[in-house]
């Protein structure tokens, strides 16, 4: 829970506070809605977020803990027009990131 809370803090510090919407989605998953952002821009934000989490020093027992995250990106209307479908496609991209080495960003692709 401490790691999730600190990840949320890093997310809030990384995204646009006046427009983007970060939220917890499920047990250990977080989601960020990036209005007015196309796929390449979302990939850039996601990679910046990945790097910020990687560099963050989470409080540990004796020394700081370092964690990494994998991310999946899907965008409206390129990858779909339905919210749940976009989440499913971002999740598919997320699993691609995990299966291909973790600590990376994948933009959804039907191929």
Coordinates of C-alpha atoms in Angstrom, one line a residue:
X1 CA 0.0 0.0 0.0
X2 CA 2.9 2.4 0.7
X3 CA 4.3 1.8 -2.7
X4 CA 0.9 2.4 -4.4
X5 CA 0.4 5.6 -2.4
X6 CA 3.9 6.9 -3.4
X7 CA 3.3 5.9 -7.0
X8 CA 0.1 7.9 -6.9
X9 CA 2.1 10.9 -5.6
X10 CA 4.7 10.5 -8.4
X11 CA 1.9 10.3 -10.9
X12 CA 0.2 13.5 -9.6
X13 CA 3.6 15.3 -9.8
X14 CA 4.2 14.0 -13.4
X15 CA 0.8 14.7 -15.1
X16 CA -1.0 18.0 -15.8
X17 CA -2.9 18.9 -12.7
X18 CA -5.5 21.0 -14.5
X19 CA -6.4 18.4 -17.1
X20 CA -5.2 14.8 -16.6
X21 CA -7.1 12.4 -14.3
X22 CA -5.0 9.8 -12.3
X23 CA -6.9 7.1 -10.4
X24 CA -6.5 3.7 -8.8
X25 CA -8.0 1.0 -11.0
X26 CA -8.1 -2.4 -9.3
X27 CA -5.8 -3.7 -6.7
X28 CA -2.3 -2.8 -7.9
X29 CA -3.2 -1.0 -11.1
X30 CA -3.4 2.7 -11.7
X31 CA -4.9 4.5 -14.6
X32 CA -4.3 8.0 -16.0
X33 CA -6.7 9.6 -18.4
X34 CA -4.9 12.1 -20.7
X35 CA -7.6 14.2 -22.4
X36 CA -6.5 16.0 -25.6
X37 CA -3.5 13.7 -26.0
X38 CA -2.8 11.6 -29.0
X39 CA -0.9 8.2 -28.9
X40 CA 2.6 9.6 -29.3
X41 CA 2.0 12.2 -26.6
X42 CA 0.6 9.6 -24.3
X43 CA 3.6 7.4 -24.9
X44 CA 5.9 10.3 -24.0
X45 CA 4.0 11.0 -20.8
X46 CA 3.9 7.2 -19.9
X47 CA 7.7 6.9 -20.5
X48 CA 8.3 10.0 -18.3
X49 CA 6.2 8.5 -15.6
X50 CA 8.0 5.1 -15.9
X51 CA 11.3 6.9 -15.5
X52 CA 10.1 9.0 -12.6
X53 CA 8.9 5.9 -10.7
X54 CA 12.2 4.1 -11.5
X55 CA 14.2 7.0 -10.0
X56 CA 12.0 7.5 -7.0
X57 CA 13.3 6.4 -3.6
X58 CA 10.5 4.6 -1.9
X59 CA 10.9 4.3 1.9
X60 CA 12.5 1.0 2.9
X61 CA 13.5 -0.8 6.0
X62 CA 17.2 0.0 6.0
X63 CA 17.7 1.7 2.6
X64 CA 15.4 3.1 -0.1
X65 CA 13.5 0.7 -2.2
X66 CA 13.5 1.1 -6.0
X67 CA 10.7 -0.3 -8.1
X68 CA 9.9 -0.3 -11.8
X69 CA 6.5 -0.3 -13.7
X70 CA 5.2 -1.5 -16.9
X71 CA 2.7 0.6 -18.8
X72 CA 0.1 0.1 -21.6
X73 CA -1.4 2.9 -23.7
X74 CA -4.5 3.2 -25.8
X75 CA -6.0 6.3 -27.2
X76 CA -9.4 7.6 -28.3
X77 CA -10.4 7.4 -31.1
X78 CA -7.4 5.6 -32.7
X79 CA -7.8 2.4 -30.6
X80 CA -11.5 2.6 -29.8
X81 CA -14.4 4.8 -28.9
X82 CA -15.8 2.9 -25.9
X83 CA -14.2 3.5 -22.5
X84 CA -14.1 -0.2 -21.4
X85 CA -12.7 -1.2 -24.8
X86 CA -9.9 1.4 -24.4
X87 CA -9.1 0.1 -20.9
X88 CA -9.0 -3.5 -22.3
X89 CA -6.7 -2.5 -25.1
X90 CA -4.4 -0.6 -22.6
X91 CA -4.4 -3.7 -20.5
X92 CA -3.4 -5.8 -23.5
X93 CA -0.5 -3.4 -24.2
X94 CA 0.5 -3.5 -20.5
X95 CA 0.8 -7.3 -20.6
X96 CA 2.9 -7.0 -23.8
X97 CA 5.2 -4.7 -21.7
X98 CA 5.4 -7.3 -18.9
X99 CA 6.0 -10.2 -21.3
X100 CA 8.8 -8.4 -23.1
X101 CA 11.0 -7.5 -20.3
X102 CA 9.0 -5.2 -18.0
X103 CA 9.9 -1.6 -17.1
X104 CA 8.7 -0.3 -20.5
X105 CA 5.8 1.4 -22.3
X106 CA 3.8 -0.3 -25.0
X107 CA 1.2 1.5 -27.2
X108 CA -1.7 -0.8 -28.2
X109 CA -1.4 -2.4 -31.6
X110 CA -3.9 -4.8 -33.1
X111 CA -0.9 -6.8 -34.6

